Amino acid sequence: MLSKNNLKKTAMLIVVAAAFAACKKDNVQPEETPTAAAKEFKYVRLLTADETSNKLTLIDPSTAAVSSFDAKFPLANLYATSSGRYASVLYGAQNLVEVFDSGLASHVDHVDVLNNPKWASITATGIKPTHFKT
């Protein structure tokens, strides 16, 4: 009876040892792939207008870079074009529209950096020169 009991204990010890020996000993954690919503995109530029000064501020969130550009008047209304490359800068009280170029051209699968952000050479004047639809 004693040897039968020892045989069971030995068999159980071998089974437990084999189970632990068979475990994968990888300490490397698998790299998590971020979802599209969780990614911070490199090619984002945010343009803001000041209410009291003639400054437009361009913020690049990925690099924390902040640039200022001289506008014609304060309190501009900003509208992005459908491509996202240009911003229409509207001065309603002055009957003037200017265009600002972000320098980024968005395609389906990538973004091209075409140039540095700058004023485009397009302007429009006249009595209420805009009917902007976004």
mmCIF file of C-alpha atoms in Angstrom:
data_model
loop_
_atom_site.group_PDB
_atom_site.id
_atom_site.type_symbol
_atom_site.label_atom_id
_atom_site.label_comp_id
_atom_site.label_asym_id
_atom_site.label_seq_id
_atom_site.Cartn_x
_atom_site.Cartn_y
_atom_site.Cartn_z
ATOM 1 C CA MET A 1 0.000 0.000 0.000
ATOM 2 C CA LEU A 2 2.862 2.302 0.853
ATOM 3 C CA SER A 3 4.566 1.844 -2.494
ATOM 4 C CA LYS A 4 1.259 2.417 -4.340
ATOM 5 C CA ASN A 5 0.837 5.702 -2.447
ATOM 6 C CA ASN A 6 4.433 6.719 -3.250
ATOM 7 C CA LEU A 7 3.837 5.846 -6.898
ATOM 8 C CA LYS A 8 0.774 8.144 -7.005
ATOM 9 C CA LYS A 9 2.718 10.985 -5.362
ATOM 10 C CA THR A 10 5.629 10.533 -7.756
ATOM 11 C CA ALA A 11 3.291 10.444 -10.758
ATOM 12 C CA MET A 12 1.517 13.583 -9.538
ATOM 13 C CA LEU A 13 4.878 15.331 -8.998
ATOM 14 C CA ILE A 14 5.949 14.424 -12.543
ATOM 15 C CA VAL A 15 2.656 15.741 -13.991
ATOM 16 C CA VAL A 16 2.970 19.049 -12.084
ATOM 17 C CA ALA A 17 6.656 19.409 -13.038
ATOM 18 C CA ALA A 18 5.852 18.706 -16.694
ATOM 19 C CA ALA A 19 3.048 21.272 -16.656
ATOM 20 C CA PHE A 20 5.358 23.997 -15.324
ATOM 21 C CA ALA A 21 8.211 22.979 -17.627
ATOM 22 C CA ALA A 22 5.897 23.240 -20.638
ATOM 23 C CA CYS A 23 4.944 26.864 -19.840
ATOM 24 C CA LYS A 24 6.414 29.460 -22.164
ATOM 25 C CA LYS A 25 9.033 31.468 -20.313
ATOM 26 C CA ASP A 26 8.720 34.650 -22.410
ATOM 27 C CA ASN A 27 9.039 37.753 -20.285
ATOM 28 C CA VAL A 28 8.656 39.999 -23.322
ATOM 29 C CA GLN A 29 5.284 41.715 -23.333
ATOM 30 C CA PRO A 30 3.634 41.846 -26.764
ATOM 31 C CA GLU A 31 3.617 45.341 -28.179
ATOM 32 C CA GLU A 32 0.173 46.899 -28.215
ATOM 33 C CA THR A 33 -0.879 48.303 -31.546
ATOM 34 C CA PRO A 34 -2.714 51.588 -30.974
ATOM 35 C CA THR A 35 -6.066 52.014 -32.623
ATOM 36 C CA ALA A 36 -6.549 54.800 -35.138
ATOM 37 C CA ALA A 37 -8.524 56.818 -32.599
ATOM 38 C CA ALA A 38 -5.713 56.621 -30.025
ATOM 39 C CA LYS A 39 -2.928 57.780 -32.354
ATOM 40 C CA GLU A 40 -1.570 61.317 -32.170
ATOM 41 C CA PHE A 41 -1.211 62.259 -35.789
ATOM 42 C CA LYS A 42 2.000 63.965 -36.834
ATOM 43 C CA TYR A 43 0.416 66.060 -39.559
ATOM 44 C CA VAL A 44 -2.012 68.314 -37.718
ATOM 45 C CA ARG A 45 -1.847 72.107 -37.700
ATOM 46 C CA LEU A 46 -4.291 74.273 -35.781
ATOM 47 C CA LEU A 47 -4.844 77.887 -36.844
ATOM 48 C CA THR A 48 -6.398 80.354 -34.398
ATOM 49 C CA ALA A 49 -7.309 84.035 -34.681
ATOM 50 C CA ASP A 50 -6.999 86.593 -31.914
ATOM 51 C CA GLU A 51 -9.916 88.805 -30.956
ATOM 52 C CA THR A 52 -7.882 91.896 -30.101
ATOM 53 C CA SER A 53 -4.624 91.688 -32.071
ATOM 54 C CA ASN A 54 -3.793 91.204 -35.741
ATOM 55 C CA LYS A 55 -2.173 87.820 -35.107
ATOM 56 C CA LEU A 56 -2.977 84.361 -36.386
ATOM 57 C CA THR A 57 -1.376 81.603 -34.345
ATOM 58 C CA LEU A 58 -0.448 78.259 -35.878
ATOM 59 C CA ILE A 59 -0.005 75.389 -33.414
ATOM 60 C CA ASP A 60 1.632 72.072 -34.299
ATOM 61 C CA PRO A 61 0.501 69.662 -31.529
ATOM 62 C CA SER A 62 2.977 66.886 -32.399
ATOM 63 C CA THR A 63 6.038 69.138 -31.951
ATOM 64 C CA ALA A 64 4.502 71.779 -29.645
ATOM 65 C CA ALA A 65 5.694 74.446 -32.095
ATOM 66 C CA VAL A 66 3.814 77.751 -32.094
ATOM 67 C CA SER A 67 4.147 80.273 -34.944
ATOM 68 C CA SER A 68 2.540 83.687 -35.364
ATOM 69 C CA PHE A 69 1.509 85.364 -38.594
ATOM 70 C CA ASP A 70 0.424 88.961 -39.114
ATOM 71 C CA ALA A 71 -3.176 89.290 -40.242
ATOM 72 C CA LYS A 72 -4.744 92.393 -41.740
ATOM 73 C CA PHE A 73 -7.359 92.830 -38.990
ATOM 74 C CA PRO A 74 -8.273 91.293 -35.622
ATOM 75 C CA LEU A 75 -11.260 89.014 -35.021
ATOM 76 C CA ALA A 76 -10.990 86.959 -38.210
ATOM 77 C CA ASN A 77 -13.341 84.067 -38.915
ATOM 78 C CA LEU A 78 -11.470 80.941 -40.007
ATOM 79 C CA TYR A 79 -12.882 78.214 -42.239
ATOM 80 C CA ALA A 80 -10.984 75.167 -43.496
ATOM 81 C CA THR A 81 -11.389 74.197 -47.124
ATOM 82 C CA SER A 82 -12.613 70.698 -47.936
ATOM 83 C CA SER A 83 -9.054 69.516 -48.668
ATOM 84 C CA GLY A 84 -7.885 70.777 -45.282
ATOM 85 C CA ARG A 85 -4.830 72.396 -46.830
ATOM 86 C CA TYR A 86 -6.113 75.972 -46.899
ATOM 87 C CA ALA A 87 -7.915 78.167 -44.394
ATOM 88 C CA SER A 88 -10.155 80.999 -45.519
ATOM 89 C CA VAL A 89 -9.578 84.008 -43.285
ATOM 90 C CA LEU A 90 -12.711 86.165 -43.350
ATOM 91 C CA TYR A 91 -12.879 89.757 -42.134
ATOM 92 C CA GLY A 92 -16.613 90.422 -42.408
ATOM 93 C CA ALA A 93 -16.598 94.015 -41.178
ATOM 94 C CA GLN A 94 -13.836 94.916 -43.648
ATOM 95 C CA ASN A 95 -15.324 92.983 -46.613
ATOM 96 C CA LEU A 96 -12.092 91.064 -47.129
ATOM 97 C CA VAL A 97 -11.126 87.397 -47.486
ATOM 98 C CA GLU A 98 -7.571 86.050 -47.439
ATOM 99 C CA VAL A 99 -6.325 82.482 -47.836
ATOM 100 C CA PHE A 100 -3.770 80.797 -45.576
ATOM 101 C CA ASP A 101 -1.807 77.744 -46.783
ATOM 102 C CA SER A 102 -1.082 75.123 -44.094
ATOM 103 C CA GLY A 103 1.543 73.492 -46.324
ATOM 104 C CA LEU A 104 0.046 70.023 -45.849
ATOM 105 C CA ALA A 105 -1.593 68.072 -48.680
ATOM 106 C CA SER A 106 -3.684 65.160 -47.432
ATOM 107 C CA HIS A 107 -4.100 62.050 -49.570
ATOM 108 C CA VAL A 108 -6.032 58.869 -48.817
ATOM 109 C CA ASP A 109 -3.101 56.981 -47.294
ATOM 110 C CA HIS A 110 -0.533 59.679 -46.469
ATOM 111 C CA VAL A 111 0.163 63.390 -46.056
ATOM 112 C CA ASP A 112 2.696 65.384 -48.083
ATOM 113 C CA VAL A 113 4.498 68.353 -46.556
ATOM 114 C CA LEU A 114 4.592 70.711 -49.543
ATOM 115 C CA ASN A 115 5.932 73.842 -47.878
ATOM 116 C CA ASN A 116 6.022 75.825 -44.674
ATOM 117 C CA PRO A 117 2.763 77.464 -43.539
ATOM 118 C CA LYS A 118 2.299 80.846 -45.233
ATOM 119 C CA TRP A 119 -0.182 83.310 -46.642
ATOM 120 C CA ALA A 120 -1.436 82.381 -50.104
ATOM 121 C CA SER A 121 -1.604 85.109 -52.739
ATOM 122 C CA ILE A 122 -5.393 84.808 -53.094
ATOM 123 C CA THR A 123 -7.636 87.562 -51.690
ATOM 124 C CA ALA A 124 -11.175 88.688 -52.371
ATOM 125 C CA THR A 125 -12.786 92.039 -51.672
ATOM 126 C CA GLY A 126 -16.237 93.446 -52.156
ATOM 127 C CA ILE A 127 -19.450 93.846 -50.246
ATOM 128 C CA LYS A 128 -19.755 90.599 -48.311
ATOM 129 C CA PRO A 129 -17.382 88.693 -50.622
ATOM 130 C CA THR A 130 -18.174 85.300 -49.127
ATOM 131 C CA HIS A 131 -20.846 82.721 -48.873
ATOM 132 C CA PHE A 132 -18.872 80.041 -47.108
ATOM 133 C CA LYS A 133 -20.196 76.532 -46.680
ATOM 134 C CA THR A 134 -18.380 73.985 -44.530
#
